XYZ file of C-alpha atoms in Angstrom:
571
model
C 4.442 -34.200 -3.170
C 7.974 -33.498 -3.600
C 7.610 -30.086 -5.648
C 4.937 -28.867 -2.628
C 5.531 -25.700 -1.495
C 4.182 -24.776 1.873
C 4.029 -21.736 3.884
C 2.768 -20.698 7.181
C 1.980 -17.430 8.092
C 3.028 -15.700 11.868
C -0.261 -13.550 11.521
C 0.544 -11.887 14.937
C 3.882 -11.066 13.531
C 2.344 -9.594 10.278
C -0.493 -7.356 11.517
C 0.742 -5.934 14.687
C 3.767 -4.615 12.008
C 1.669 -3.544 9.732
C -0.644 -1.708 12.422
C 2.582 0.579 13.844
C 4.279 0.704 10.063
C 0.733 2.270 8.443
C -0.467 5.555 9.603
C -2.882 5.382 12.286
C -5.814 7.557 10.577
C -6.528 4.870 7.820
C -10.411 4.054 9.417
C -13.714 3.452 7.650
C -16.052 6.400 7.821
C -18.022 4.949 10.822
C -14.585 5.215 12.503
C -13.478 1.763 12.812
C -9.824 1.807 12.603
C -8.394 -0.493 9.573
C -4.519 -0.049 8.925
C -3.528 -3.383 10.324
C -6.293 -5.106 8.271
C -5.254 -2.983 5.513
C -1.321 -3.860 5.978
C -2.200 -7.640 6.806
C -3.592 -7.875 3.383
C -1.468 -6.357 1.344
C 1.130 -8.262 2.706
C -0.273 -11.579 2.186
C -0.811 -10.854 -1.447
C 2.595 -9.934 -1.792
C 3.441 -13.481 0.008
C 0.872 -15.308 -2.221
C 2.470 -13.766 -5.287
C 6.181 -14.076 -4.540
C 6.420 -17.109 -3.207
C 3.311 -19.125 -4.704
C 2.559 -21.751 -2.695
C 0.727 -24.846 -2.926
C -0.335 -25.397 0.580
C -1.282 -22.744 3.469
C -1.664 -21.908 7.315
C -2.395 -18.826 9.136
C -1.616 -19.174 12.583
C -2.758 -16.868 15.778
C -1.967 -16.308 19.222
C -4.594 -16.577 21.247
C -4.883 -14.654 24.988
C -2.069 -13.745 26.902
C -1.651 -16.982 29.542
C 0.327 -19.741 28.112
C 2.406 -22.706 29.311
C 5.331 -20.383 28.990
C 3.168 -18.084 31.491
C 2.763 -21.149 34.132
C 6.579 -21.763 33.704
C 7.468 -17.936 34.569
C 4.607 -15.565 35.188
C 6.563 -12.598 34.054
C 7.327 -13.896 30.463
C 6.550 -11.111 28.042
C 5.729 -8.982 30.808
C 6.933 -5.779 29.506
C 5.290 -5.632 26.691
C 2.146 -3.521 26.656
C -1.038 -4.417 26.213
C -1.985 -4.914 22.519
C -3.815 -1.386 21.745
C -7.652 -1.206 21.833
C -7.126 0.136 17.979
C -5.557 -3.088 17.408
C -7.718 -5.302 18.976
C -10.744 -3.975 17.395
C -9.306 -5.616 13.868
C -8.236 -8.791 15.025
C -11.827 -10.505 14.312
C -11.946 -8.798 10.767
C -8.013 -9.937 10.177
C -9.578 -13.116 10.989
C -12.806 -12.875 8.414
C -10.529 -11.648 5.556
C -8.447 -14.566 6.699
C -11.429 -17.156 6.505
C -12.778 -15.123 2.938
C -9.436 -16.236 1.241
C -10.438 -19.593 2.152
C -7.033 -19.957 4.040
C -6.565 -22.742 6.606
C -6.170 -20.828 10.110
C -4.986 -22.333 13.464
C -4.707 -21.372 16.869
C -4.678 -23.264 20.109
C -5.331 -22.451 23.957
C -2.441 -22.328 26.091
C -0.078 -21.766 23.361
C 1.410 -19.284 20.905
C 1.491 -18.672 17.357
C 5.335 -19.856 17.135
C 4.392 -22.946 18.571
C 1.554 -23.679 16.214
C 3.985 -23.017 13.368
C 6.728 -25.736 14.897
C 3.997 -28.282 15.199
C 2.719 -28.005 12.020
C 6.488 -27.980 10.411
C 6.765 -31.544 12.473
C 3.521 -32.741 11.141
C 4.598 -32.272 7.667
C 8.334 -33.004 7.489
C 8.554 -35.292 4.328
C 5.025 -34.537 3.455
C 6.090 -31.181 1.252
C 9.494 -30.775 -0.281
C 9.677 -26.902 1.184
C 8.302 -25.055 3.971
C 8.549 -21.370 3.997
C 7.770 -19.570 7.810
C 6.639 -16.143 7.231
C 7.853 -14.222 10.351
C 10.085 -11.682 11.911
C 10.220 -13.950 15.026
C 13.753 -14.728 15.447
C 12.578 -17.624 17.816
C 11.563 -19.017 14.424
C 14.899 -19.342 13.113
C 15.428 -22.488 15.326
C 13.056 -24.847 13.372
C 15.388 -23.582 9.848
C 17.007 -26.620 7.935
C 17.196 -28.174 4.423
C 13.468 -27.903 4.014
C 12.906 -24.981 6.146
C 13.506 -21.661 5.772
C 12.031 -18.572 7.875
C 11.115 -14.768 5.159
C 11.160 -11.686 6.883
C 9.429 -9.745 4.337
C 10.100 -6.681 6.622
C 14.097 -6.654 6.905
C 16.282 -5.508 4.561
C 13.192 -5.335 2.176
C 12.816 -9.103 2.857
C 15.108 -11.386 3.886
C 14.932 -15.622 3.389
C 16.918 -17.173 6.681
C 18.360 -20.278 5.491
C 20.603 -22.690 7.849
C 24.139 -20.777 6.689
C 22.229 -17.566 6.945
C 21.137 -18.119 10.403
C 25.025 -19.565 11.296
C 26.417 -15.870 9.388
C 24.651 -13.584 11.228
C 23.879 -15.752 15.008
C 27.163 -17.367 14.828
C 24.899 -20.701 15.627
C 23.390 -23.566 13.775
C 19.229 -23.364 13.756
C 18.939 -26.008 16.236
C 21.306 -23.536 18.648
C 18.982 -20.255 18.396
C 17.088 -22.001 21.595
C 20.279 -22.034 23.417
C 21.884 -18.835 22.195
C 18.492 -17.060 23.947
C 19.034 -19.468 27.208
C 22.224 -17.903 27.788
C 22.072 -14.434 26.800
C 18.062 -13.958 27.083
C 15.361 -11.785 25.398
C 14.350 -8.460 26.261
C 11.529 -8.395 23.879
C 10.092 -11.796 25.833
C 11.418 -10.685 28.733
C 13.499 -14.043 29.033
C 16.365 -13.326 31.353
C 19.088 -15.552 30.475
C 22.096 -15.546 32.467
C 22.799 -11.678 33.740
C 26.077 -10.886 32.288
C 26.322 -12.779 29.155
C 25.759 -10.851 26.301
C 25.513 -12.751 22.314
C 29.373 -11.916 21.436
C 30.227 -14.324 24.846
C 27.111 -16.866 24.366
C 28.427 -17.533 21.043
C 31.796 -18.438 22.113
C 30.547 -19.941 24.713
C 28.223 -22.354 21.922
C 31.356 -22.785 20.029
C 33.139 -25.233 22.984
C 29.933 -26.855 24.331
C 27.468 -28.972 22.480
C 24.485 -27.067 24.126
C 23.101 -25.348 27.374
C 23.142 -28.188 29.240
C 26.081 -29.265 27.858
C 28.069 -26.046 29.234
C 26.012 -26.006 32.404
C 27.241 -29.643 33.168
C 30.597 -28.792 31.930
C 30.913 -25.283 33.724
C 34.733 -26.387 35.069
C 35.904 -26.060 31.496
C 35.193 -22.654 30.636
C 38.467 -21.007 31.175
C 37.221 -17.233 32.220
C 36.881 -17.342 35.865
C 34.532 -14.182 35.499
C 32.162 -16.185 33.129
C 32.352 -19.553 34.480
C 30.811 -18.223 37.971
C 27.771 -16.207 35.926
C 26.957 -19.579 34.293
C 27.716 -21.783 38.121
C 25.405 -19.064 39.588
C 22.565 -18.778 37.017
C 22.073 -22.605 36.184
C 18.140 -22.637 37.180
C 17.720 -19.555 35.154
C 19.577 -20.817 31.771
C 17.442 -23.963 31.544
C 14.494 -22.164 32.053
C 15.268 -19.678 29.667
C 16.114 -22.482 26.959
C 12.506 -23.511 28.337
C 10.846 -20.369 27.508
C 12.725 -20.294 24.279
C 12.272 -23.714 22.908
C 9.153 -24.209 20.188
C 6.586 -26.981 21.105
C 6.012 -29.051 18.358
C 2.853 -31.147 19.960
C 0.195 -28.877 20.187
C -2.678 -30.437 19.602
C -4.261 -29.402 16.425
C -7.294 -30.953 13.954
C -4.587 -30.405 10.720
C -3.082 -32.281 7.758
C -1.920 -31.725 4.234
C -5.540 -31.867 2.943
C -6.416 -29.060 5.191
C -3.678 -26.889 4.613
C -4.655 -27.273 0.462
C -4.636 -23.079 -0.546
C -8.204 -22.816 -2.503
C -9.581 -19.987 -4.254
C -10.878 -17.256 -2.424
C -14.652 -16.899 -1.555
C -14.730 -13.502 -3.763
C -18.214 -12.619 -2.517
C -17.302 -12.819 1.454
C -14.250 -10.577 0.557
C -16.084 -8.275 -1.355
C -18.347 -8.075 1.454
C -15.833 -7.897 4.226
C -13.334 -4.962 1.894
C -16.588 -3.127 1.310
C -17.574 -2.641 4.642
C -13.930 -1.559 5.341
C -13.911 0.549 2.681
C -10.878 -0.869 0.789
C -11.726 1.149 -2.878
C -8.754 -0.204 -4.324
C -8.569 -3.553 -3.268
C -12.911 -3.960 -4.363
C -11.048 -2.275 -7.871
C -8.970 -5.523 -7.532
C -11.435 -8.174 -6.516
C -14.250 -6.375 -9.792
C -12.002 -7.968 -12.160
C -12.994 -11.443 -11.187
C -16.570 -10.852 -9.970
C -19.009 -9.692 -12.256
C -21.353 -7.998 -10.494
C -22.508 -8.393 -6.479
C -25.533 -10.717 -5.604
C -28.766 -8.258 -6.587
C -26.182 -5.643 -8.308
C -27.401 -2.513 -8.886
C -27.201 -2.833 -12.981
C -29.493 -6.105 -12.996
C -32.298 -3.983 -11.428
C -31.991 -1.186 -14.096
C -34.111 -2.092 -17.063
C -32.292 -1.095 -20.605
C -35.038 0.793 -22.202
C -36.039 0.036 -25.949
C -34.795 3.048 -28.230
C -36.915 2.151 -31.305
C -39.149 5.092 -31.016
C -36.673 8.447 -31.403
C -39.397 10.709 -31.906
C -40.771 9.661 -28.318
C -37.618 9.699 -26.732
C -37.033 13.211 -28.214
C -40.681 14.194 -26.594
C -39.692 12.855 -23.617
C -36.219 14.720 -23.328
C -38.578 17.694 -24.228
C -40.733 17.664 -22.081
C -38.664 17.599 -18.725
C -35.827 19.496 -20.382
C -32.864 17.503 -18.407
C -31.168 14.289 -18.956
C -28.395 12.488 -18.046
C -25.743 10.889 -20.439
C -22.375 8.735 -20.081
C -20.104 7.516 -22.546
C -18.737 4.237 -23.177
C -15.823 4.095 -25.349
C -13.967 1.251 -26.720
C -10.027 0.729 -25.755
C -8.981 1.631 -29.449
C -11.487 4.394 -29.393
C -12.508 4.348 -32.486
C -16.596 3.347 -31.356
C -19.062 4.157 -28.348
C -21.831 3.967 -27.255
C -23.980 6.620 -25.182
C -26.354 5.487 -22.325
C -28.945 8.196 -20.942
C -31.481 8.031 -18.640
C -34.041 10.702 -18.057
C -35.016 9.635 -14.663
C -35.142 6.477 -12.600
C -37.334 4.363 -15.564
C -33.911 2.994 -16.766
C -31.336 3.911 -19.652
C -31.487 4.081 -22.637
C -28.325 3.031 -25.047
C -27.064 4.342 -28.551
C -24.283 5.011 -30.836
C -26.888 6.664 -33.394
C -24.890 10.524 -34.114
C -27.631 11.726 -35.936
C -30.080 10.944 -32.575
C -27.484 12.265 -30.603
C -27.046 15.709 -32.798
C -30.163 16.587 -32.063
C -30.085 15.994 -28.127
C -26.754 17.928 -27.713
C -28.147 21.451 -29.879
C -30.964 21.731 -28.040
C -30.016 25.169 -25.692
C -32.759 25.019 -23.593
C -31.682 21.527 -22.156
C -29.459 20.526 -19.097
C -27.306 17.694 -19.936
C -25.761 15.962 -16.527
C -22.444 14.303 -17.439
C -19.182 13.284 -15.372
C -16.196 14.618 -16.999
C -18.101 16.263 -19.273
C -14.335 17.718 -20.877
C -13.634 14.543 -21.811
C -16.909 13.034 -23.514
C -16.440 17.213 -26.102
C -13.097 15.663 -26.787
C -14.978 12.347 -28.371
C -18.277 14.324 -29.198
C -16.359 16.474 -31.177
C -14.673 13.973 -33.388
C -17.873 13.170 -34.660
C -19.346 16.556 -35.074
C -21.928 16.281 -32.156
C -22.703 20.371 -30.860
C -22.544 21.432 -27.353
C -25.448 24.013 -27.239
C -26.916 22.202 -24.125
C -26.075 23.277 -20.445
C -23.876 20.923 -18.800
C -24.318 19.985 -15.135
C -20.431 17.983 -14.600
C -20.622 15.603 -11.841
C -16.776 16.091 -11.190
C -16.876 19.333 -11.554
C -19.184 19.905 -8.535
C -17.645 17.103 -6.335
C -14.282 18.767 -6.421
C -16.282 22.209 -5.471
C -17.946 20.462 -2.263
C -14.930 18.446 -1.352
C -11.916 20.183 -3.221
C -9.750 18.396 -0.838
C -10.707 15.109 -1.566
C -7.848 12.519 -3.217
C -10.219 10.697 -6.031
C -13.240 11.533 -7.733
C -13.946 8.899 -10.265
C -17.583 8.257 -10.625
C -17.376 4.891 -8.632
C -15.696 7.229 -5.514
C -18.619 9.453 -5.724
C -21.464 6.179 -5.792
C -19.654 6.259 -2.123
C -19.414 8.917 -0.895
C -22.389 10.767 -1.698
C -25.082 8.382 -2.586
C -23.340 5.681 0.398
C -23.477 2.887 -2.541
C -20.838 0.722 -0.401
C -19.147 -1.866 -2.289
C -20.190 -0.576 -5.888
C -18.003 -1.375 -8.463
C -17.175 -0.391 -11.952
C -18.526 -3.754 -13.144
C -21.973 -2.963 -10.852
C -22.857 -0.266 -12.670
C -21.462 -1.078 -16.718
C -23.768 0.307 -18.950
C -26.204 2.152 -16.452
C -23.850 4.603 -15.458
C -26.305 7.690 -16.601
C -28.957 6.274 -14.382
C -26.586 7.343 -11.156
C -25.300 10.194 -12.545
C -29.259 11.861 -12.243
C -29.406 10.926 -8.661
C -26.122 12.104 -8.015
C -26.875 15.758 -9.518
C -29.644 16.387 -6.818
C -27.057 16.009 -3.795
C -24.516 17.577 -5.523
C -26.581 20.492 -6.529
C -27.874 20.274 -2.995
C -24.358 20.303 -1.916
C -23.507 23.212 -3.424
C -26.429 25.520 -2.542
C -25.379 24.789 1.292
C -21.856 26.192 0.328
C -23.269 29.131 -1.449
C -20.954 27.646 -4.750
C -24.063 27.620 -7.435
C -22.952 31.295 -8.804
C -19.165 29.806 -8.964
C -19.957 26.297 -10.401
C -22.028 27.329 -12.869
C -20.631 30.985 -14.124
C -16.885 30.186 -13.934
C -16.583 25.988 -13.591
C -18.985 25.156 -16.121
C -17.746 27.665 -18.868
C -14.405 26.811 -18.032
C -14.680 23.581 -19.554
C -15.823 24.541 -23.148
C -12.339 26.997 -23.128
C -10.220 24.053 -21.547
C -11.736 21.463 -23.869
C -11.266 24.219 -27.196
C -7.450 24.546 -25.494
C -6.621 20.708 -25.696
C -8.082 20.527 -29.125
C -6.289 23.146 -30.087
C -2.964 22.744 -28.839
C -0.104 25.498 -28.181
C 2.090 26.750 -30.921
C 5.929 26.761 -29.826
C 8.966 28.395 -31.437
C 11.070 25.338 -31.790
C 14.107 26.994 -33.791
C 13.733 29.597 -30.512
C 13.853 26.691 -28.152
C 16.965 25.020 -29.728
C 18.626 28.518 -29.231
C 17.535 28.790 -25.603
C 19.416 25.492 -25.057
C 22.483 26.361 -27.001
C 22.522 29.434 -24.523
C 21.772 27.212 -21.380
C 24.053 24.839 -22.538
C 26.908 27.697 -22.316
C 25.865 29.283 -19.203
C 25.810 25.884 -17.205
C 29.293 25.060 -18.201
C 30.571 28.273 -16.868
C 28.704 27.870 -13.668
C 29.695 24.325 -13.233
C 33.670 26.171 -14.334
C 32.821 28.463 -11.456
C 31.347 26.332 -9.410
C 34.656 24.185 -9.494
C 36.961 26.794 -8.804
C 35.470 27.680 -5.771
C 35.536 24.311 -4.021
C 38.952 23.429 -5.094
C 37.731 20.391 -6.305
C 36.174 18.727 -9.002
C 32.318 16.649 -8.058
C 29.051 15.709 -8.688
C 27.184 18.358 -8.468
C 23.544 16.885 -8.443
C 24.741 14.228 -5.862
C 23.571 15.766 -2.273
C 26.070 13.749 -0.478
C 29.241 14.553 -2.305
C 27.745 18.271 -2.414
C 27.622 18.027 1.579
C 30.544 16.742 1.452
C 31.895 19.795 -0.540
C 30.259 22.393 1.812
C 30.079 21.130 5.338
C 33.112 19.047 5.676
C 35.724 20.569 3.469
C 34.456 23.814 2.945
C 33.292 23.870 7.137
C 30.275 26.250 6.108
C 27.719 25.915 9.017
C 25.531 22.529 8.969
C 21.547 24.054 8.948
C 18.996 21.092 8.555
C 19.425 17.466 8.799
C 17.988 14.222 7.367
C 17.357 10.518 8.278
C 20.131 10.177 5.926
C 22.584 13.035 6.350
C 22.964 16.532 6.231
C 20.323 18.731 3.464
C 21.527 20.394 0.620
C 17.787 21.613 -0.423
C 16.869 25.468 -1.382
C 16.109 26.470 1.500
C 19.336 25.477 3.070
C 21.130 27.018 0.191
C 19.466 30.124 -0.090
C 20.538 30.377 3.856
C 24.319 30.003 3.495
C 24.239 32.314 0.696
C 23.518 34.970 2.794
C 27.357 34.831 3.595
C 28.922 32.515 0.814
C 29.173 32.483 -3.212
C 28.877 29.597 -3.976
C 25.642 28.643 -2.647
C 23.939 31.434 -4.368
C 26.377 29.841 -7.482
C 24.661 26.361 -6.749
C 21.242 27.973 -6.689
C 21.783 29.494 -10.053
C 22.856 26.017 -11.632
C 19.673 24.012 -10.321
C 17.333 26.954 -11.975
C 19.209 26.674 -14.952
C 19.358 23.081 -15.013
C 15.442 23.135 -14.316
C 14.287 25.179 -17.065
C 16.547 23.249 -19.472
C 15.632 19.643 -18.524
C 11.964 20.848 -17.601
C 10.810 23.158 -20.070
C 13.658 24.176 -22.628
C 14.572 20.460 -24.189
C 11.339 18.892 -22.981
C 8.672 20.890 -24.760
C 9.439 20.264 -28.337
């Protein structure tokens, strides 16, 4: 086992950041809330993929009363009860948890942190690196050769080794317990001895072998002033090294064997991110599941398309069908499916079939991104005389505010196909795209947008699609000039621009600019930022109400837009 690579997860630590780091609005549509599940995840991929592990553990917390509670009942009693928003996604935390076939512990009486130590014990020797994901500085104590604690939140993730932890604590590992004894934790509400802060605990550390050590050896501390906190506040130092000190003998059913990482049980997360409506992460999960249990493609027959002449009769008779097109990557071939109801699809790449379909005037042909299949129709001389009903088109009517509308968003949203994924629906795409026409249609006759969708929307698209084919003729010799000019007029604004600061700078850097106007020029500060004072337009266009150069500065950045957006860009 000596390359084995384990790694234990703080999962308390993990999701209750992720819950106040992700906005609070992120819930399903029944209203469940989901950003710490959401967070949890994504961060444990992240951990799975940087750090690749070969064994492990998820470990909880589990209720508030612990043997650190029966010691002092006011440990952690400041902190506020975990939210009822939070709460509600601990047991799905725990089912995505148990779907990526992760070992998970958690044990009565004590905390997460302790779990973690016990299980480091249990497996000294056994792997040749452990790896504590936390931001628990308590874990820093159980750091050493073969331990080392990631923050994957600090300083855009941090690994704690043992000269790490002596840098920035001023402590070995084993000394983190004592450094908290003597200076205590607000966050645990551990109190230490009153009066020593970390600065005076570490120096403290630096004479003594431990907490005990320098309680024993009080006499020796040469600061009068310090020596009495420590004489005074004996009890409460060697309960606070107590509090602080990880258990490493809770009793827990786990070995090496158990903490094995296995594949994930792709159906029980598909089932678990569908019902928490995670579209992305089901976009994920499609490329290594086929299709769900019952999918919705396996019970959609592929109709034979021997008979033309029938199918032509058919199309006739109803005057409406829907159609989808399936292109290859190179596209250079596809393939056409269309259904004409819910009897199932039919599928062909026949042009002189599909000719026929497409210059028939009198027919409505339902499509999703119908712009895009003229681009490919068109390439192999295949007429639009049909009406076009565009599934897109009329989703971003009804919900014009809405971020996606990809055919597998609307299966979602508007038929509630939970869970569907691209690879659900492969090949049978036409069949949804005729039930999905009748609620959009439905849709839009509530909103009183028929007369818009279908007399400015859906002609739209034949000009749009004639525009792309077409292109737009530019004056290239005409554009070169344009930047010759540009090129002129920003070097005598930058000249000018010089002259009036006294100084030469970067321009385009906002600090040295605020540097320029607000602490050598002393022009009035008007809107701050997280990182300093603003140099934007509108701050600009404000100070040169009553200075030059701003309204100088403001002339550059147009300039320097048009050239670097439009001017040298378009040829």
């Amino acid at each position: 086992m000596a390359d084995a690579k384990l790694c234990l997860i703080d999962a308390n630590s993990l999701f209750y950041r992720a819950f106040y780091a992700i906005k609070a609005d992120l819930a399903t549509s029944s209203g469940q809330p989901t950003n710490a599940v959401f967070g949890f995840v994504k961060m444990v991929n992240r951990i799975l993929e940087e750090l690749a592990p070969e064994y492990l553990g998820v470990c909880f917390d589990v209720g508030k009363k612990t043997h650190r509670t029966e010691k002092f009942a006011e440990y952690k009693i400041h902190r506020s009860p975990m939210p009822d928003a939070l709460v509600s996604q601990v047991p799905l935390i725990k089912e995505v948890v148990a779907a990526y076939s992760f070992a998970s512990f958690e044990a009565q009486g004590f905390e997460a942190d302790d779990v973690i130590a016990t299980l480091v014990h249990r497996m000294e020797k056994k792997v040749d690196k452990t790896v504590i994901v936390s931001s628990d500085k308590d874990m820093l104590q159980l750091v050493s050769d073969d331990v080392e604690v990631y923050n994957p939140y600090k300083e855009g993730g941090i690994v704690f080794t043992e000269a790490l932890v002596k840098e920035k604590f001023g402590v070995e590992p084993k000394r983190i317990a004592d450094l908290i004894a003597l200076m205590g934790d607000a966050s645990d509400n551990i109190p230490g001895a009153h009066g020593i802060g970390e600065k005076t605990a570490r120096e403290l550390l630096q004479d003594f072998k431990d907490a005990e050590d320098l309680i024993k050896n009080s006499s020796k501390i040469k600061r009068e002033a310090v020596r009495s906190i420590i004489e005074n506040n004996r009890e409460a130092i060697r309960m606070s090294r107590e509090l602080a000190l990880l258990r490493n003998d809770v009793p827990l059913d786990a070995d090496l064997k158990t903490l094995k990482l296995r594949p994930p049980d792709t159906q029980k997360l598909w089932e678990v991110f569908a019902r928490l409506e995670f579209k992305g992460m089901l976009k994920e999960l499609s490329q290594e599941r086929l299709s769900i249990s019952g999918g919705l493609a396996t019970a959609i027959p592929t109709l034979s398309f021997s008979d033309v002449g029938e199918i032509l009769a058919k199309i006739a008779r109803q005057k409406i069908f829907s159609f989808f097109i399936d292109e290859d990557t190179a596209g250079t071939a596809f393939k056409v499916n269309i259904a004409l109801g819910d009897e199932g699809v039919y599928q062909t790449d026949d042009i002189s079939f599909l000719k026929k379909v497409f210059a028939q005037k009198a027919w409505v042909a339902i499509g999703h991104d119908v712009k895009a299949a003229q681009r490919i129709f068109r390439q192999h001389g295949i007429p639009f005389e049909v009406k076009f009903f565009d599934t897109m088109l009329a989703a971003y009517l009804t919900q014009s505010s809405r971020a996606s509308r990809d055919l597998e968003s609307l299966l979602w949203d508007f038929l509630s196909l939970k869970g569907v994924s691209r690879q659900d629906y492969l090949g049978k795409e036409s069949h949804f795209l005729f039930r999905l026409k009748s609620v959009l249609e439905k849709e839009l006759k509530e909103k009183d947008l028929l007369g818009l969708f279908g007399e400015v929307e859906m002609p739209l698209v034949d000009v749009l699609a004639e525009m792309e084919e077409t292109g737009i003729a530019i004056d290239i010799d005409g554009l070169r000039e344009l930047s010759r000019q540009m090129e002129k007029k920003l070097d005598r604004l930058i000249h000018k621009i010089y002259a009036m600061a006294g100084c030469e700078f970067n321009i385009n850097s906002p600090k040295q600019l605020g540097d320029v106007l607000f602490n050598k020029l002393k022009l009035p500060v008007v809107k701050k930022t997280k990182t300093g004072v603003s140099t934007d337009e509108e701050v600009l266009t404000k100070l040169s109400r009553d200075n030059e150069l701003p309204r100088i500065l403001l002339e550059y950045r147009q300039v320097t837009k048009l050239v670097t957006t439009y001017i040298d860009v378009l040829p």
